[in-house]
XYZ file of C-alpha atoms in Angstrom:
722
model
C 29.122 8.006 10.886
C 29.093 9.125 6.840
C 31.518 8.021 4.513
C 32.968 8.824 0.803
C 33.483 7.246 -2.236
C 35.665 7.691 -5.315
C 32.704 8.844 -7.416
C 30.670 11.513 -8.204
C 27.101 12.287 -6.812
C 25.953 11.680 -10.164
C 28.007 8.337 -10.499
C 26.591 6.868 -7.411
C 22.979 7.936 -8.732
C 23.404 5.797 -11.244
C 25.013 2.711 -9.310
C 21.848 3.009 -6.838
C 19.514 2.766 -9.858
C 21.576 -0.050 -11.361
C 21.853 -1.719 -8.311
C 18.410 -2.000 -7.269
C 17.551 -3.638 -10.979
C 20.453 -6.249 -9.963
C 18.632 -6.820 -6.793
C 15.252 -7.267 -8.333
C 16.694 -9.242 -10.908
C 18.208 -11.581 -8.336
C 15.057 -11.542 -5.977
C 12.908 -12.653 -8.807
C 15.074 -15.520 -10.114
C 15.643 -17.034 -6.582
C 11.779 -17.259 -6.399
C 11.802 -18.921 -9.629
C 14.608 -21.223 -8.464
C 12.551 -22.279 -5.270
C 9.908 -23.583 -7.615
C 11.831 -24.985 -10.618
C 15.175 -26.305 -8.975
C 18.385 -25.773 -10.517
C 17.203 -24.332 -13.656
C 20.371 -23.186 -15.599
C 18.498 -19.671 -17.131
C 17.556 -18.290 -13.805
C 20.761 -19.432 -12.267
C 22.425 -17.946 -15.478
C 20.643 -14.572 -14.749
C 21.075 -14.551 -11.056
C 24.735 -14.967 -11.470
C 25.140 -12.304 -14.151
C 23.584 -10.019 -11.709
C 25.450 -10.745 -8.859
C 28.734 -10.539 -10.905
C 27.509 -6.823 -12.142
C 26.946 -5.953 -8.980
C 30.149 -7.271 -7.328
C 32.032 -5.236 -9.842
C 30.520 -1.780 -9.603
C 30.801 -2.021 -5.808
C 33.822 -3.001 -5.780
C 34.454 -0.031 -8.414
C 32.321 2.061 -6.059
C 34.741 1.026 -3.054
C 32.336 -0.649 -0.947
C 34.141 -4.070 0.345
C 31.401 -5.526 2.385
C 29.117 -5.534 -0.759
C 31.805 -6.855 -2.461
C 32.413 -9.359 -0.477
C 29.032 -10.552 0.218
C 28.362 -10.775 -3.932
C 31.375 -12.774 -4.188
C 30.639 -15.102 -1.778
C 26.985 -15.617 -3.415
C 28.843 -16.047 -6.525
C 30.737 -19.296 -5.279
C 27.531 -20.553 -4.017
C 25.682 -19.850 -7.552
C 28.420 -21.144 -9.438
C 28.458 -24.491 -7.258
C 24.834 -24.587 -8.167
C 25.616 -24.172 -12.038
C 27.996 -27.260 -11.676
C 25.558 -29.254 -9.940
C 27.949 -29.252 -6.909
C 25.231 -27.871 -4.681
C 21.385 -28.638 -4.271
C 18.405 -26.281 -3.728
C 17.253 -26.317 0.084
C 15.326 -24.502 1.818
C 18.502 -23.073 3.585
C 20.287 -22.504 0.407
C 17.449 -20.143 -0.777
C 16.666 -18.438 2.660
C 20.251 -17.836 2.870
C 20.422 -16.144 -0.550
C 17.557 -14.015 0.240
C 19.479 -12.999 3.569
C 21.966 -12.075 1.324
C 19.710 -10.109 -0.830
C 18.550 -8.381 2.530
C 22.203 -7.127 3.550
C 22.773 -5.975 0.173
C 19.864 -3.793 0.274
C 20.774 -2.447 3.820
C 24.228 -1.364 2.101
C 22.364 0.299 -0.944
C 20.402 2.198 1.657
C 23.482 3.261 3.603
C 25.288 4.652 0.285
C 22.109 6.271 -0.344
C 21.877 8.164 2.604
C 25.667 8.590 3.230
C 25.327 7.082 6.751
C 26.923 3.678 7.796
C 24.227 1.481 8.874
C 25.088 -1.009 11.890
C 24.629 -4.199 9.568
C 28.004 -6.198 9.628
C 28.565 -9.154 7.180
C 29.681 -11.792 9.875
C 26.253 -13.718 10.305
C 25.816 -13.728 6.171
C 29.421 -14.553 5.689
C 29.408 -17.118 8.259
C 25.976 -18.829 6.673
C 27.704 -18.649 3.120
C 30.752 -20.308 4.185
C 28.754 -23.482 5.909
C 26.870 -23.800 3.021
C 29.689 -23.523 0.798
C 31.568 -26.185 2.795
C 28.304 -28.431 3.197
C 27.967 -27.764 6.921
C 25.254 -26.405 8.855
C 25.261 -22.850 10.498
C 24.168 -23.205 13.739
C 23.865 -20.756 16.715
C 27.490 -19.960 17.285
C 28.267 -19.349 13.751
C 25.401 -16.802 12.992
C 26.612 -13.968 15.022
C 23.661 -10.971 15.045
C 24.072 -8.608 12.251
C 23.435 -5.681 14.698
C 26.079 -4.715 17.657
C 24.453 -3.873 20.735
C 23.679 -0.111 20.547
C 22.116 1.360 23.712
C 19.249 4.157 23.500
C 18.438 4.712 27.415
C 19.104 2.593 30.608
C 21.746 -0.093 29.274
C 22.598 -3.190 27.373
C 20.635 -5.643 29.249
C 16.694 -3.824 29.485
C 15.573 -4.451 33.120
C 11.732 -4.649 32.158
C 12.217 -7.078 29.422
C 10.158 -10.407 30.411
C 11.642 -13.571 30.208
C 11.211 -15.270 26.693
C 9.623 -18.746 26.338
C 10.802 -21.788 24.638
C 8.924 -21.364 21.622
C 10.356 -17.624 21.623
C 13.980 -19.031 21.994
C 13.446 -21.222 18.978
C 12.394 -18.476 16.896
C 15.459 -16.584 17.631
C 17.546 -19.589 16.687
C 16.071 -20.058 13.558
C 16.118 -16.346 12.800
C 20.208 -16.315 13.405
C 20.376 -19.014 10.822
C 18.299 -16.338 8.175
C 20.539 -13.456 9.056
C 18.344 -11.615 11.685
C 19.102 -9.949 14.694
C 16.944 -9.313 17.600
C 16.271 -5.638 18.660
C 14.477 -4.438 21.928
C 12.281 -1.508 21.127
C 10.628 0.385 24.064
C 8.146 3.384 23.019
C 6.343 5.427 25.840
C 2.639 6.692 24.932
C 2.085 10.542 25.503
C -0.352 11.381 27.813
C -2.323 13.630 25.307
C -2.240 10.932 22.835
C -5.931 10.807 21.326
C -5.484 7.678 19.574
C -3.489 5.559 21.499
C -4.488 2.201 20.460
C -4.473 3.102 16.899
C -0.842 4.657 17.286
C 0.366 1.247 18.959
C -1.241 -0.638 16.352
C 0.778 1.415 13.559
C 4.075 1.029 15.401
C 3.650 -3.080 15.161
C 2.264 -2.760 11.349
C 5.579 -0.970 10.822
C 8.004 -2.895 12.552
C 6.572 -5.823 10.722
C 7.361 -4.562 7.407
C 10.920 -4.277 8.066
C 11.243 -7.413 10.109
C 9.595 -10.059 12.310
C 7.596 -8.857 15.560
C 8.390 -11.959 18.048
C 6.353 -10.638 20.917
C 4.475 -7.447 22.002
C 3.775 -6.035 25.291
C 0.730 -5.481 25.236
C 0.304 -8.203 22.767
C -1.401 -7.047 18.973
C -4.839 -8.443 20.217
C -4.792 -6.497 23.781
C -4.186 -3.314 21.402
C -6.758 -4.473 18.762
C -9.020 -4.308 22.214
C -7.724 -1.110 23.350
C -5.823 -2.786 26.322
C -2.852 -0.576 26.717
C -0.732 1.039 29.253
C 1.541 3.802 29.164
C 4.234 1.928 26.968
C 4.934 -0.453 24.064
C 7.473 -2.878 24.304
C 8.345 -5.004 20.995
C 11.035 -7.915 20.419
C 11.722 -7.311 16.774
C 13.904 -9.636 14.468
C 15.246 -7.695 11.699
C 18.280 -7.832 9.026
C 17.791 -3.752 8.665
C 20.125 -1.623 11.051
C 19.410 0.030 14.063
C 19.369 3.824 12.243
C 16.452 2.118 9.793
C 14.400 0.830 12.817
C 14.842 3.977 14.856
C 13.501 6.277 12.194
C 10.621 3.781 11.415
C 9.431 4.082 15.249
C 10.050 7.731 15.406
C 7.614 8.334 12.259
C 5.003 7.483 14.530
C 3.158 10.245 16.046
C 1.953 10.484 19.738
C 4.856 7.732 20.704
C 8.275 8.432 22.226
C 11.404 6.213 21.658
C 12.908 5.255 25.263
C 15.197 2.176 24.301
C 16.565 0.772 21.302
C 18.827 -1.885 21.904
C 20.313 -4.664 19.825
C 19.816 -7.959 21.873
C 22.433 -10.454 20.387
C 24.243 -11.217 23.693
C 20.794 -10.862 25.807
C 19.260 -13.422 23.427
C 22.296 -15.805 23.636
C 22.577 -15.684 27.545
C 18.722 -16.522 27.826
C 19.147 -19.553 25.385
C 22.100 -20.958 27.143
C 19.932 -23.646 29.477
C 18.531 -24.844 25.806
C 21.993 -24.702 24.038
C 22.197 -28.315 23.728
C 18.662 -28.647 22.936
C 18.964 -26.305 20.230
C 22.196 -27.465 18.834
C 20.625 -31.128 18.274
C 17.654 -29.673 16.133
C 17.825 -31.259 12.581
C 19.064 -29.511 9.713
C 17.140 -28.003 6.977
C 15.404 -30.464 4.718
C 15.747 -29.955 1.044
C 13.354 -27.674 0.050
C 12.385 -29.469 -3.422
C 12.066 -33.362 -2.946
C 12.429 -35.725 -5.627
C 8.347 -36.340 -6.283
C 7.975 -32.397 -5.481
C 10.243 -31.652 -8.542
C 8.560 -34.265 -10.425
C 5.328 -32.204 -10.116
C 6.666 -28.553 -10.131
C 7.620 -27.136 -13.489
C 8.558 -23.628 -14.389
C 6.525 -21.398 -16.346
C 8.586 -20.402 -19.274
C 5.601 -18.256 -20.595
C 5.495 -16.503 -17.857
C 8.877 -14.714 -16.899
C 9.071 -12.301 -14.061
C 9.221 -8.208 -15.545
C 12.520 -7.868 -14.231
C 14.033 -10.942 -15.990
C 11.999 -10.116 -19.169
C 13.346 -6.481 -19.090
C 16.605 -7.736 -18.628
C 17.009 -10.116 -21.674
C 14.695 -7.361 -23.700
C 17.465 -4.624 -23.036
C 20.205 -7.159 -24.151
C 18.669 -7.842 -27.605
C 17.793 -3.969 -28.264
C 21.381 -2.847 -29.363
C 23.057 0.386 -28.814
C 20.394 2.147 -30.996
C 17.502 1.879 -28.751
C 19.670 2.260 -25.633
C 20.748 5.831 -26.891
C 16.974 6.895 -27.470
C 16.506 6.631 -23.498
C 17.579 9.176 -21.054
C 17.264 9.328 -17.109
C 15.459 11.983 -15.659
C 14.685 12.905 -12.157
C 11.427 12.413 -10.914
C 11.573 16.020 -8.982
C 11.583 17.192 -12.718
C 8.569 15.395 -13.493
C 6.746 16.647 -10.830
C 7.909 20.223 -11.376
C 6.930 19.924 -15.021
C 3.041 18.555 -13.783
C 2.838 21.561 -11.552
C 3.760 23.832 -14.439
C 1.207 21.928 -16.797
C -1.550 22.567 -13.982
C -0.558 26.291 -13.738
C -1.583 26.562 -17.294
C -4.817 24.597 -17.170
C -5.603 27.205 -14.769
C -4.731 29.986 -16.876
C -6.319 28.387 -19.962
C -9.656 28.336 -18.209
C -9.249 32.243 -17.028
C -8.567 32.733 -20.659
C -11.522 31.177 -21.581
C -13.870 32.797 -19.149
C -12.271 36.474 -20.286
C -12.894 35.016 -23.896
C -16.704 34.429 -23.063
C -17.168 37.956 -21.883
C -15.618 39.476 -24.699
C -17.878 37.702 -27.011
C -21.249 38.619 -25.241
C -19.905 42.112 -25.090
C -18.253 42.146 -28.727
C -19.969 39.871 -30.869
C -18.816 39.467 -34.230
C -15.680 41.615 -33.400
C -12.527 40.416 -35.489
C -10.073 40.744 -32.396
C -12.527 38.291 -30.767
C -12.468 36.028 -33.292
C -8.591 35.895 -33.534
C -8.671 35.198 -30.102
C -10.974 32.731 -30.011
C -8.701 30.781 -32.660
C -5.818 31.383 -30.471
C -7.253 30.106 -27.471
C -8.492 26.912 -29.555
C -5.063 26.090 -30.536
C -3.789 27.103 -27.003
C -6.217 24.823 -25.299
C -5.363 21.710 -27.791
C -1.273 22.043 -26.968
C -1.819 22.540 -23.361
C -4.073 19.330 -23.606
C -1.521 17.440 -25.501
C 1.236 18.885 -23.151
C -0.847 17.245 -20.411
C -1.142 14.338 -21.960
C 2.807 14.045 -22.727
C 3.915 14.796 -19.585
C 1.383 12.373 -17.788
C 2.616 9.582 -20.152
C 6.534 10.498 -18.868
C 5.152 10.263 -15.055
C 3.308 6.675 -16.073
C 5.325 3.434 -14.800
C 4.569 0.133 -15.342
C 2.901 -1.524 -11.891
C 5.475 -4.031 -12.319
C 7.727 -1.583 -10.411
C 5.354 -2.204 -7.714
C 4.310 -5.764 -8.012
C 7.677 -7.406 -8.142
C 8.441 -6.576 -4.506
C 5.662 -8.911 -3.401
C 6.224 -12.457 -4.805
C 8.995 -12.807 -1.858
C 6.809 -11.425 0.567
C 3.936 -13.739 -0.210
C 6.378 -16.618 0.012
C 8.237 -15.657 3.243
C 4.549 -15.236 4.866
C 3.228 -18.310 3.416
C 6.139 -20.382 4.839
C 5.906 -18.771 8.117
C 2.217 -19.697 8.022
C 2.730 -23.199 6.887
C 0.926 -22.741 3.913
C 1.138 -23.553 0.354
C 0.608 -20.828 -2.046
C 0.949 -20.257 -5.663
C 1.554 -16.412 -6.046
C 0.161 -15.177 -9.778
C 0.466 -11.897 -10.939
C -0.966 -10.589 -14.149
C -0.901 -7.540 -15.784
C 2.487 -6.385 -14.861
C 2.664 -3.914 -17.722
C -0.298 -1.854 -17.002
C 0.821 1.710 -16.481
C -0.142 4.245 -13.362
C 1.070 7.612 -12.270
C 4.029 7.389 -10.202
C 2.717 9.280 -7.264
C -0.544 6.585 -7.427
C 1.991 3.748 -6.980
C 4.143 5.234 -4.634
C 0.708 5.377 -2.520
C -0.932 1.924 -3.503
C 1.629 -0.169 -2.007
C 0.876 -0.236 1.746
C -2.568 -0.813 1.117
C -1.881 -3.972 -1.244
C 0.685 -5.121 1.059
C -2.174 -5.358 3.642
C -4.412 -7.154 1.453
C -2.088 -9.486 0.315
C -1.099 -10.621 3.987
C -4.777 -10.950 4.774
C -5.415 -13.348 1.660
C -2.099 -15.379 2.386
C -2.380 -15.373 6.689
C -6.486 -15.740 6.984
C -7.841 -15.886 3.365
C -6.271 -19.072 2.461
C -6.710 -22.245 4.371
C -3.889 -24.585 5.877
C -3.045 -27.239 3.545
C -5.088 -30.105 5.627
C -8.087 -27.874 5.859
C -8.286 -27.284 1.980
C -7.922 -31.108 1.809
C -10.650 -31.949 4.059
C -13.083 -29.582 2.062
C -12.145 -31.019 -1.319
C -9.362 -28.149 -2.821
C -5.914 -28.766 -3.790
C -3.674 -28.217 -0.804
C -1.937 -25.381 -2.738
C -3.936 -22.061 -2.043
C -3.880 -19.381 -5.198
C -3.366 -16.188 -4.488
C -3.507 -13.659 -7.617
C -2.646 -10.115 -7.913
C -3.924 -8.303 -11.422
C -3.879 -4.906 -12.722
C -6.039 -3.884 -15.695
C -7.324 -0.575 -17.359
C -11.093 -0.073 -17.202
C -12.036 3.327 -19.060
C -10.163 6.094 -17.333
C -9.348 4.159 -14.336
C -6.913 1.649 -13.420
C -8.301 -1.787 -11.451
C -6.186 -3.447 -9.150
C -7.433 -6.841 -7.905
C -6.205 -9.089 -4.817
C -7.919 -12.323 -5.021
C -7.852 -15.703 -3.402
C -9.475 -19.126 -3.241
C -9.552 -19.667 0.078
C -12.680 -19.634 2.922
C -14.175 -16.257 1.507
C -15.724 -13.935 4.548
C -18.680 -15.274 6.272
C -21.532 -12.665 6.564
C -22.854 -14.586 9.722
C -19.520 -14.381 11.188
C -19.394 -10.485 10.336
C -23.005 -10.012 11.962
C -21.914 -11.554 15.216
C -18.500 -9.697 15.434
C -20.224 -6.108 14.835
C -22.537 -6.877 17.292
C -20.046 -8.140 19.714
C -17.881 -4.873 19.130
C -20.568 -2.672 19.492
C -20.308 -1.692 16.055
C -24.284 -2.280 15.206
C -27.057 -3.175 17.359
C -28.521 -6.603 17.206
C -31.643 -5.273 15.455
C -29.267 -3.379 12.773
C -27.396 -6.051 12.281
C -30.113 -8.578 11.418
C -31.605 -6.205 8.928
C -28.893 -5.288 7.002
C -28.448 -7.307 3.549
C -25.298 -9.403 3.267
C -23.447 -6.941 0.896
C -23.589 -4.331 3.576
C -22.819 -6.528 6.510
C -19.660 -7.683 4.528
C -18.558 -3.693 3.881
C -18.428 -3.526 7.784
C -14.838 -5.390 7.810
C -13.733 -1.654 6.947
C -14.717 -0.568 10.366
C -11.631 0.591 12.688
C -10.263 -2.696 14.507
C -12.808 -5.150 13.023
C -11.744 -8.676 12.609
C -13.309 -11.965 12.590
C -10.118 -14.077 13.108
C -10.552 -16.493 15.645
C -6.554 -16.579 16.181
C -4.894 -13.330 15.794
C -1.406 -14.032 14.324
C 1.794 -11.643 14.471
C 1.134 -11.020 10.679
C -2.296 -10.070 10.136
C -6.106 -11.076 11.219
C -8.914 -10.951 8.396
C -10.143 -7.443 8.956
C -7.069 -6.086 10.708
C -5.542 -2.963 8.906
C -8.371 -2.943 6.214
C -9.443 0.210 8.060
C -6.475 1.922 7.014
C -6.508 0.420 3.489
C -9.937 1.973 3.195
C -8.813 5.433 4.239
C -5.722 5.160 2.126
C -7.343 4.488 -1.570
C -10.068 7.255 -0.401
C -7.255 9.596 -0.018
C -6.375 8.606 -3.609
C -9.925 9.359 -4.885
C -10.154 5.549 -5.292
C -12.545 3.252 -3.974
C -12.500 -0.496 -2.998
C -14.904 -3.299 -3.490
C -15.520 -6.484 -1.963
C -16.513 -9.807 -3.618
C -16.713 -12.755 -1.557
C -18.159 -16.593 -1.679
C -18.368 -18.519 1.759
C -16.101 -21.708 0.855
C -14.864 -20.377 -2.416
C -12.790 -17.162 -2.019
C -12.465 -13.533 -1.721
C -11.649 -10.699 -4.270
C -10.561 -7.002 -3.115
C -10.976 -4.661 -6.322
C -9.462 -1.420 -6.109
C -10.392 1.167 -8.625
C -8.335 4.124 -8.673
C -7.842 7.293 -11.206
C -4.634 7.352 -13.525
C -3.182 10.385 -12.053
C -3.708 12.382 -8.760
C -2.369 15.692 -10.262
C -5.511 16.834 -12.861
C -8.976 15.374 -12.445
C -12.344 16.035 -14.238
C -14.990 17.543 -12.118
C -18.452 18.736 -12.148
C -18.778 22.297 -10.397
C -21.608 23.323 -8.233
C -22.051 26.488 -6.099
C -23.783 26.692 -2.574
C -23.963 30.185 -1.448
C -21.037 32.113 -2.992
C -18.775 29.431 -2.857
C -17.744 27.057 -5.799
C -17.295 23.034 -4.821
C -15.845 20.325 -7.453
C -17.723 16.882 -7.549
C -14.900 14.360 -9.125
C -16.606 13.394 -12.136
C -15.719 9.534 -11.454
C -18.328 9.775 -8.531
C -21.210 11.361 -10.450
C -24.493 9.385 -11.289
C -26.505 12.044 -12.449
C -27.837 15.455 -11.912
C -31.397 16.168 -11.254
C -33.740 19.073 -10.199
C -36.370 17.711 -7.625
C -39.447 19.535 -6.400
C -39.121 20.128 -2.659
C -42.623 18.399 -2.393
C -40.736 14.910 -3.363
C -38.475 15.096 -0.544
C -39.543 12.411 2.305
C -38.374 12.296 5.897
C -37.571 8.944 7.024
C -36.155 7.860 10.482
C -35.119 11.920 11.020
C -33.180 11.584 7.284
C -34.406 13.378 4.164
C -34.786 10.824 1.316
C -35.800 11.015 -2.439
C -37.146 7.899 -4.375
C -35.689 7.256 -7.905
C -36.528 4.464 -9.813
C -37.612 2.856 -6.784
C -34.457 3.063 -4.764
C -34.396 5.431 -1.442
C -31.647 7.915 -1.713
C -30.402 9.734 1.135
C -29.710 13.508 1.078
C -27.034 15.542 2.028
C -27.444 19.671 2.038
C -23.930 21.120 1.908
C -25.240 23.883 3.904
C -25.914 21.495 6.828
C -22.765 19.257 6.091
C -20.442 22.150 6.684
C -22.603 24.167 8.739
C -23.075 27.198 6.376
C -25.532 30.001 7.431
C -28.280 31.262 4.754
C -28.863 35.023 4.309
C -31.965 35.967 6.843
C -34.265 36.833 3.773
C -33.687 33.554 2.204
C -36.363 31.842 0.995
C -36.574 28.038 0.333
C -37.008 27.303 -3.565
C -39.707 24.888 -5.250
C -37.090 22.733 -6.598
C -33.714 21.776 -5.750
C -30.397 20.648 -7.704
C -29.477 17.167 -6.746
C -26.201 15.518 -7.761
C -26.401 11.932 -7.156
C -22.821 10.351 -6.382
C -22.068 6.731 -5.747
C -18.814 4.934 -3.979
C -19.177 1.122 -3.346
C -22.306 0.997 -4.999
C -23.570 3.370 -2.254
C -25.484 6.413 -3.543
C -26.603 9.806 -1.621
C -28.190 13.149 -3.350
C -26.085 16.064 -2.872
C -28.309 19.149 -2.475
C -26.598 22.106 -4.185
C -27.782 25.783 -5.262
C -26.494 25.504 -8.890
C -24.764 23.825 -11.203
C -22.204 25.321 -12.968
C -20.535 22.934 -15.450
C -17.673 20.628 -15.921
C -13.905 21.229 -16.496
C -10.342 19.894 -15.578
C -9.235 21.257 -11.952
C -5.865 20.957 -10.421
C -5.857 19.490 -7.153
C -3.739 21.501 -4.446
C -3.813 20.169 -1.303
C -4.841 21.932 1.866
C -1.755 21.768 3.920
C -0.970 20.219 7.482
C -1.745 23.476 9.139
C -5.521 23.020 7.812
C -5.256 18.901 8.480
C -7.939 16.519 7.484
C -11.502 17.829 7.315
C -14.621 15.586 6.873
C -16.153 16.182 3.345
C -13.328 17.809 1.944
C -10.173 16.087 -0.129
C -8.368 19.320 -1.349
C -8.904 22.574 -3.436
C -8.196 24.142 -6.435
C -7.816 27.456 -8.145
C -10.368 28.311 -11.023
C -9.979 30.627 -13.695
C -10.840 33.871 -11.954
C -8.705 33.194 -9.382
C -11.119 31.892 -6.658
C -10.510 29.075 -4.710
C -12.955 26.020 -4.980
C -13.511 23.087 -2.525
C -12.941 19.459 -3.816
C -15.415 17.233 -1.846
C -14.420 13.813 -0.373
C -17.644 11.694 -1.859
C -16.229 8.576 0.112
C -16.175 10.609 3.545
C -19.767 12.018 2.617
C -21.390 8.716 1.807
C -19.530 7.026 5.277
C -21.031 9.776 6.876
C -24.457 8.930 6.019
C -23.766 5.248 6.602
C -23.373 5.853 9.874
C -26.257 7.889 10.497
C -28.230 5.194 8.885
C -26.626 2.555 11.256
C -27.448 5.032 14.476
C -30.934 5.351 13.434
C -32.329 2.023 11.773
C -32.104 0.735 7.965
C -34.186 2.850 5.906
C -37.479 1.416 4.635
C -40.097 2.772 2.350
């Protein structure tokens, strides 16, 4: 049901922007409090943010948001005055408040009232304020029962185990409510297991998957039936859950039910035992408090920005203006059209100079075009600068996620974030969030060992996970690394053979660096026990594909017992790239210049055939060849005669090289990337298209896809040896 506020659309937009800043400030401050204890600086920052959000939400007319922030103020004020102590329960409750406030912010943005209520979180805040523990009875579900399908109590829902019921109890204390999701798998689904796995990952992003039928391990092993049932814990409203599950292709929502009453009825036989469970222990003990110190030299970006803004004064603030991102996207699109027209005019000028050499008009046009070219390049650079955002906008959502996963897995994690000020195109930031989330989950859940295991091997009990961003030439590097157990190539070999990805002979011959890259294969995992968070390798094929779509690459650096690093290399922008233009038959193809190693002209008699594959040898290295004519199944004219020499463009991704055989080399140039459109779909070897100066369409090659095709062919045959 929609609702109205006594503010204009522009005022609401400003409120949403400011509310997001305040929520980020509070989240960063609570994370710092968890480490440093009752630090007055962080408490004051959180209190100011809560007070500001309370005032603005009250002005907007959102009473529930104002009510929650007012109760938060009471708790924070007692913490400031020393009347309360930071415990795990207090920290969890403050985080639960942020989840509820975030849900309210989303309902304001969408104009649709969510199913989230304040009963559960207000009960927890009241219990903390009065010094009592919020029990099962006081933590009513935040989601009212809402049904899609047969009824309030799903007949097909299996009985929950004692462990599941315990998770439900602890979840209620954290303000989470159980939701039953039933999806049917369409009969014509081409990849039902992949879609089911996507579903579990998507639900895991908005809550905690208690259990699924079939289990995640069964889904990974392609042991699925006609439907997928999930018991989810979430603080999000049912509309949010529905939008997430309905976004997965080939799956149909059958039933979506908030299970507050069902869970409580199943919990009745154990009510007394659960009620007798001990209260949460203080999160920071006296010994731990003595060993833990805040890091004042490295404040969170959100706090630093807040403090910086306070000291800049009105003059600096007046030089900043909010611009809708759609305006920037349109400007970038217009600049792209200018680049195309500039290239077209340069081609016309080249023809004029060859036909009218020394003509005065040609010289005047040449000077004007030189100036237009310079201005277009400057305009392109300025628009790109306007689209650039610090990666801190992305990075600051990860500390809490790492904290929650570490607590759930029973691990001690120090999360280090470096290079938050590094800037990246907004479109790239939007796309790289999910891959980074999967990599961090893997590092925390399966990369870093449990505390006792680390102590046994002589490591500190607390593991370190580092997220870092920095510039390298015309690219940005994002590194996710941990000091955990590393990836064991022996286990990878065994798993690849067991899953039928490689033959025993191919696995034995393959060197360790290539074997480790097998973790990118779909469904690959070396984890002995699959958790509901992740498994080493689980979801990494999705990470790899998403990074490839960004014209980026990812490299694994690992050492057994020392740790693992995932090194992502990304272009600064996705709109305009530098490319090498080549020709095959009458079609122009563009190869991203970032992937080009060198170009060469090779006599055909130097081409060798090894294991049914054409190769050349350069500087002692065997390089497989890919002929675009054959890769795209093109037909040569009947009178075509093979030349004595061929043009080869050697490209590389992840240190893997191939040679692309083309008819001719045209030259370098800027190209504007145009998507192929949904009606064409994904075509192996092609990432997009562009419009050339003469108006013709050129194909932009997907180098990663071409290299993967060659690697699969090599694995199918045998490793190439010369």
